[in-house]
XYZ file of C-alpha atoms in Angstrom:
341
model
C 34.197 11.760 9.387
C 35.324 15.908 8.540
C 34.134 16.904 5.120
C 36.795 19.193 4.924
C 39.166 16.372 4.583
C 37.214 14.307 2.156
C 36.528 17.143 0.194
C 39.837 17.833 -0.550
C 40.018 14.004 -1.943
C 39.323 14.942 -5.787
C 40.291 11.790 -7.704
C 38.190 9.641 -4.850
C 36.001 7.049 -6.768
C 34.694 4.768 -3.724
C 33.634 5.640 0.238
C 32.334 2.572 1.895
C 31.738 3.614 5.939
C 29.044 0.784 6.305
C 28.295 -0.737 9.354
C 30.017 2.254 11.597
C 27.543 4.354 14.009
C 27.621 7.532 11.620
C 24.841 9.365 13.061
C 24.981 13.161 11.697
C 23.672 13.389 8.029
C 25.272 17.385 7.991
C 29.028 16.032 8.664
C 28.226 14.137 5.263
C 28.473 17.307 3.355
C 31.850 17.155 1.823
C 31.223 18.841 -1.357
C 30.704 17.782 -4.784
C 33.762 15.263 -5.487
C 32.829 14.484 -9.469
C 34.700 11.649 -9.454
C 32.592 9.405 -7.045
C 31.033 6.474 -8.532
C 30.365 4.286 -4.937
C 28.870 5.715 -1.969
C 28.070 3.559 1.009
C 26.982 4.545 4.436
C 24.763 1.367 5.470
C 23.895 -0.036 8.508
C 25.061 3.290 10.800
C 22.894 5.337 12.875
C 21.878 8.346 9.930
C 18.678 9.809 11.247
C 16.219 12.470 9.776
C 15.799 13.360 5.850
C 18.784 12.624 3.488
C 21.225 15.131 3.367
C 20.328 17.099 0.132
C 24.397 17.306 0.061
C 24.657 13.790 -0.931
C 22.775 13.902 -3.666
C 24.599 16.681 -5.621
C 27.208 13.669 -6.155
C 25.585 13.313 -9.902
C 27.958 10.704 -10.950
C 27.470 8.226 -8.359
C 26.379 4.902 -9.390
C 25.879 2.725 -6.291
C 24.557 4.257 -3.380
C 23.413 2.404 -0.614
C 21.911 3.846 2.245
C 20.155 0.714 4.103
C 19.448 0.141 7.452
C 19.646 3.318 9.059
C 16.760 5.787 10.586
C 15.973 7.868 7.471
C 12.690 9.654 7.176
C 10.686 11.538 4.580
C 10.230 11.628 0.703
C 13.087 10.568 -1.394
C 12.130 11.955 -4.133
C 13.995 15.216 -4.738
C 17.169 13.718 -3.974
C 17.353 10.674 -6.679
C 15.531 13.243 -9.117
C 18.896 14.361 -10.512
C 21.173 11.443 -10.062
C 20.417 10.480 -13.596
C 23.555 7.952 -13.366
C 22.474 5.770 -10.793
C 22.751 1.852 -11.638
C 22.059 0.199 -7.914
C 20.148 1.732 -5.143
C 19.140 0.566 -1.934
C 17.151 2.617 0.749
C 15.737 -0.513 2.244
C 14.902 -0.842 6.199
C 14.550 2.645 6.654
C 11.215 4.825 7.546
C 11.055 6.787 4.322
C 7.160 7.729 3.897
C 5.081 9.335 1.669
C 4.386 8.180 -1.946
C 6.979 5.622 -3.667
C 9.013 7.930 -6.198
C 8.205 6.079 -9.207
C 8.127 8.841 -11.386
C 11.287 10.106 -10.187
C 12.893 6.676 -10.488
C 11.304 6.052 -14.128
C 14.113 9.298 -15.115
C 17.170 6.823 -13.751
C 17.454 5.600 -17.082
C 20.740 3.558 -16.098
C 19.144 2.074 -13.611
C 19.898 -1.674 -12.861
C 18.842 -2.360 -9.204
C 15.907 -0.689 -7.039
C 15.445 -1.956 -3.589
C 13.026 0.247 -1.158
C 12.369 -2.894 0.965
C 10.817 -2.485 4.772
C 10.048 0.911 4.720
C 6.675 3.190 5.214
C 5.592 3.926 1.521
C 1.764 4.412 1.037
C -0.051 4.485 -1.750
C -0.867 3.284 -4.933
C 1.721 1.996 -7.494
C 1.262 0.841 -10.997
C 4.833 -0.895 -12.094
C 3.777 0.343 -15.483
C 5.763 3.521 -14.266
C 9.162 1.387 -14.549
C 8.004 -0.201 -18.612
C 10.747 1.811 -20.096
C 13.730 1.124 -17.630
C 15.371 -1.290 -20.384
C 18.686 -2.192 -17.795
C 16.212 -3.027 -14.912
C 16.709 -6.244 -13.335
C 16.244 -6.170 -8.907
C 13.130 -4.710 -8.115
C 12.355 -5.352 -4.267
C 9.773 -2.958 -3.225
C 8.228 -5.351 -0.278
C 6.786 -4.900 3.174
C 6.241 -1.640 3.144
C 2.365 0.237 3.236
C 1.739 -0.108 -0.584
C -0.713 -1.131 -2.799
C 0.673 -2.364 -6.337
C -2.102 -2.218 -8.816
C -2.876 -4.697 -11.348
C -3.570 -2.920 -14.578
C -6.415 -3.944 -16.340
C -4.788 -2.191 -19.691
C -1.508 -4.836 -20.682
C 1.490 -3.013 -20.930
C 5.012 -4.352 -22.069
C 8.042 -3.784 -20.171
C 11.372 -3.330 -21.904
C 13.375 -4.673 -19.114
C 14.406 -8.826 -17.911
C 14.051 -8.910 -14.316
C 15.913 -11.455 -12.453
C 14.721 -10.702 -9.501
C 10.795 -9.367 -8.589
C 10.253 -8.767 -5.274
C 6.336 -7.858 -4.197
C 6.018 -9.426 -1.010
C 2.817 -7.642 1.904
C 1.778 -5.250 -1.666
C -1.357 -5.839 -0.981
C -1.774 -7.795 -4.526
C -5.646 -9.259 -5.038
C -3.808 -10.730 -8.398
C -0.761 -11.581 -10.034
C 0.148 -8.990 -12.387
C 0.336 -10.366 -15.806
C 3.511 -9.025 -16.605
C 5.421 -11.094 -14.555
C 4.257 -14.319 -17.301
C 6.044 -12.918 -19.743
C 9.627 -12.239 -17.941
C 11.656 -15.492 -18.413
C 14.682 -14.854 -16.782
C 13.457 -14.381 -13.060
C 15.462 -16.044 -10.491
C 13.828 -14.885 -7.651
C 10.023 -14.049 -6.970
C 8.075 -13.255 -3.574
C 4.887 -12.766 -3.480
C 4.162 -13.801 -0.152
C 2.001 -12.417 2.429
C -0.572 -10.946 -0.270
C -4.347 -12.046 -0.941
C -3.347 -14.120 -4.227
C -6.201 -16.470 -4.506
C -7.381 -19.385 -7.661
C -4.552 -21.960 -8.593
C -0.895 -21.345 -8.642
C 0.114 -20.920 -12.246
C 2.098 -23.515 -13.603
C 4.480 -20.709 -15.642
C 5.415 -19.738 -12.942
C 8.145 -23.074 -12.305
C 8.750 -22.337 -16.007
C 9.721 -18.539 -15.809
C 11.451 -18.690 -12.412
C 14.824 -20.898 -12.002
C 15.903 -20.424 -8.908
C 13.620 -19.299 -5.809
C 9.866 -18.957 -5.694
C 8.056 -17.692 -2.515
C 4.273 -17.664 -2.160
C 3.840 -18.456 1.678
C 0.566 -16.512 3.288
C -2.036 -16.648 0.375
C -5.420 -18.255 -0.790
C -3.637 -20.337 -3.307
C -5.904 -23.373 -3.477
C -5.818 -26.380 -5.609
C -3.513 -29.153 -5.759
C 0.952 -29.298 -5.492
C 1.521 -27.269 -8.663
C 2.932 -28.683 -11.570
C 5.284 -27.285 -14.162
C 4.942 -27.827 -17.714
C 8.343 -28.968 -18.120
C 9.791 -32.388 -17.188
C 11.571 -30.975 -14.642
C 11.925 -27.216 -12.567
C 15.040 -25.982 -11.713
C 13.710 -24.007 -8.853
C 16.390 -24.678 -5.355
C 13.600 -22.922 -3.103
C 10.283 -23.286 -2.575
C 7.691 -21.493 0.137
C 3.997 -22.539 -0.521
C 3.549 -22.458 3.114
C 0.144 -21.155 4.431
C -2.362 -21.164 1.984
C -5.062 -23.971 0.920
C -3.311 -26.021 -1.002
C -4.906 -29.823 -0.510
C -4.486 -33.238 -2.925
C -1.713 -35.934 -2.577
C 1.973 -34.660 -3.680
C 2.785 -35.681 -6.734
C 4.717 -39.421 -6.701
C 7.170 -37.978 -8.739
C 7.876 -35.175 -7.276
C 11.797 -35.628 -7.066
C 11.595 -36.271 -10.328
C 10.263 -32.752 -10.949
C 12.405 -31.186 -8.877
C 15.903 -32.697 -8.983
C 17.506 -29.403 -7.829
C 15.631 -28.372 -4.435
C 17.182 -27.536 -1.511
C 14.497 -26.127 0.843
C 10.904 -27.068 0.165
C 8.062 -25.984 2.625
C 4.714 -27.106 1.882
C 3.761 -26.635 5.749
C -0.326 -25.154 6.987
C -2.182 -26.403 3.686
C -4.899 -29.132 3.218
C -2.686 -31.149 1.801
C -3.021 -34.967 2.247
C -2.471 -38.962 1.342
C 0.599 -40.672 1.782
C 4.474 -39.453 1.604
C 5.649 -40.094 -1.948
C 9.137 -42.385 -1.723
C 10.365 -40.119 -4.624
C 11.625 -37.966 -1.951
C 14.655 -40.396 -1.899
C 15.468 -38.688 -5.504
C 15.623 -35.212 -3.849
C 19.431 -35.354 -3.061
C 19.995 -31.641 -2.907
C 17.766 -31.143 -0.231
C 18.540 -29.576 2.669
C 15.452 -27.936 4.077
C 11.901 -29.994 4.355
C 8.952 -28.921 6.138
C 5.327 -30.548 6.081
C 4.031 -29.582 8.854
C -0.017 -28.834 9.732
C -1.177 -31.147 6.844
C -3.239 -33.993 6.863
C -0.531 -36.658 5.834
C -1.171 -39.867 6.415
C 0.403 -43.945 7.034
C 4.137 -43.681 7.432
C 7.311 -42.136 6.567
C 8.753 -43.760 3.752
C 11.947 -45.835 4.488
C 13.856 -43.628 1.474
C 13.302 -40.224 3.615
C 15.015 -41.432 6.318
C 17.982 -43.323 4.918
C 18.906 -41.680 1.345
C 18.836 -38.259 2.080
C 22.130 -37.650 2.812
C 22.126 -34.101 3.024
C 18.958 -32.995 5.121
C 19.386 -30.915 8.261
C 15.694 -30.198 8.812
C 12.957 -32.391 8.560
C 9.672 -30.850 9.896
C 6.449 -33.287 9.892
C 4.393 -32.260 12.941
C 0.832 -31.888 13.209
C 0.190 -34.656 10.714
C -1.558 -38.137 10.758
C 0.740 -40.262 10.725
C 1.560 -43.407 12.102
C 4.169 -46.415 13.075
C 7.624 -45.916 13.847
C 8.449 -41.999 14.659
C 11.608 -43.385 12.459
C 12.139 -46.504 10.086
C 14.152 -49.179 11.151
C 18.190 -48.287 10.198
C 17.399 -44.655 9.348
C 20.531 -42.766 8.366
C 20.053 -38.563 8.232
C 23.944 -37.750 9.091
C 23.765 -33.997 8.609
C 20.161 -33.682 10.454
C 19.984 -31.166 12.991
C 16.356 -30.559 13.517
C 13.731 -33.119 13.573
C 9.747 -32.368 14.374
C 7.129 -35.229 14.928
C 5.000 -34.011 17.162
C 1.194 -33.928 16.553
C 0.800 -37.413 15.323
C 0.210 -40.991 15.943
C 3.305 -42.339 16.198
C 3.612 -45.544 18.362
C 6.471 -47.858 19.138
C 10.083 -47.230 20.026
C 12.449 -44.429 19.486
């Protein structure tokens, strides 16, 4: 890519180079075009600090920068682009303190991802109260510690999506209870510990993700007659109890439920059978017991992985006349299964 050329490109509104093998950040330096609005140079080979070059672009409003080899502080370069909406520096090695006061001055700003990078430090999210147009905020796996103010602060923005996965969260900030139009929230991999809230299957409608805590206590429960949720990852944490008989009455719309390395025990509920949408069941390193209900095995016409190992259970590894036409993974193992295959 010569600068020279693209420099001389003045009405030019969009560059999208991603998934090339760019490598040198300096060949980036085309000059100020004011008319940019979309800059993307993901998934190439950029290596070292971000070109200061790019960031004299002041109108841009989508830059994404992902999966490249990027080092050092980003926080002189977004300083100034005061008309970002969407950014995403995620799966880079950026380091040093997350930029939140920097970021807190994007006023416009709609989506923040800094996802699998080398932040350190300590965050509040306070820092992003008065971002009124936030809605993505994925600031996961990275070396960060996200505190949980003990003063309540209200945020101005709706997030649809929170992302807080490996922050290093002791507890759940209380903010989060009062969003009601999240999608999507991960907090997985953190040292959450005490019951799973049950506004939580109120406030989020779509995916929920709390794999790798000390959640104990029994299946959570929502308030409402039924959750909307499509995903859910309680995987890994102390969960124990009997699931809920009606649990596919409570959750008409899931397609991927794991439930798998808990405490969890008692039998298999047959209101499974009611769980049409599912495509994605795993119970496995529980202490289920007697065996698999009939229903699992001949109603669910769309499940492609059913994953029940390390269990108690026992008679046939499969009813009589089971029927799972899309199933393409099946794990038993770790029981007491007896008869014929």
């Amino acid at each position: 890519m010569k600068h020279a050329e693209l420099g001389r490109l003045k009405q030019l509104q969009k560059i999208d180079v991603h998934d090339n093998s760019i490598q040198v950040g300096s060949h980036l330096c085309w000059g100020k075009i004011p008319s940019l609005r979309f800059l993307d140079l993901s998934t190439n080979k950029l290596e070292g600090d971000i070109p200061k070059c790019l960031c004299e672009n002041l109108h841009v409003k989508e830059l994404f920068l992902s999966d490249n080899f990027l080092i050092g502080n980003i926080d002189a370069c977004l300083r100034n682009m005061t008309s970002l909406e969407y950014v995403d520096l995620s799966d880079n090695s950026f380091n040093g303190s997350l930029p939140s006061l920097s970021i807190s001055n994007l006023t416009n700003i709609q989506s923040v991802i800094l996802s699998g990078n080398e932040f350190k430090g300590r965050i509040s999210l306070s820092h992003f109260a008065n971002l009124s147009r936030l809605s993505y905020l994925d600031i996961s796996w990275n070396s960060l510690e996200v505190e949980t103010e003990s003063i309540t602060w209200v945020p101005s923005f709706n997030l649809s999506v929170l992302n807080l996965a490996a922050c290093n969260l002791k507890t759940i900030p209380s903010f989060i209870s009062s969003q009601r139009h999240l999608e999507s929230l991960d907090l997985s991999c953190n040292s959450l510990i005490g019951k799973i809230p049950s506004w939580m299957l109120d406030n989020v409608s779509k995916k929920l993700q709390l794999r790798r805590n000390g959640f104990i206590g029994p299946f959570p429960k929502s308030f409402q007659n039924s959750s909307q949720l499509t995903e859910l990852d309680i995987s890994d944490n102390l969960l124990s109890g009997s699931f809920p008989e009606d649990i596919g009455l409570n959750f008409p719309e899931l397609q991927s439920l794991n439930a798998s390395w808990n405490n969890f025990s008692g039998k298999l509920p047959p209101s499974f059978v009611r769980m049409r949408q599912l495509l994605f069941l795993e119970l496995s390193g529980n202490q289920f017991h007697g065996e698999i209900p009939y229903g699992m095995t001949s109603n669910m016409s769309s499940l492609q992985y059913l994953g029940l190992s390390r269990n108690n259970l026992t008679g046939d590894a499969l009813p009589k006349n089971s029927s799972l036409p899309k199933l393409r993974w099946l794990y038993l193992h770790g029981n007491h299964f007896t008869g014929n295959c």
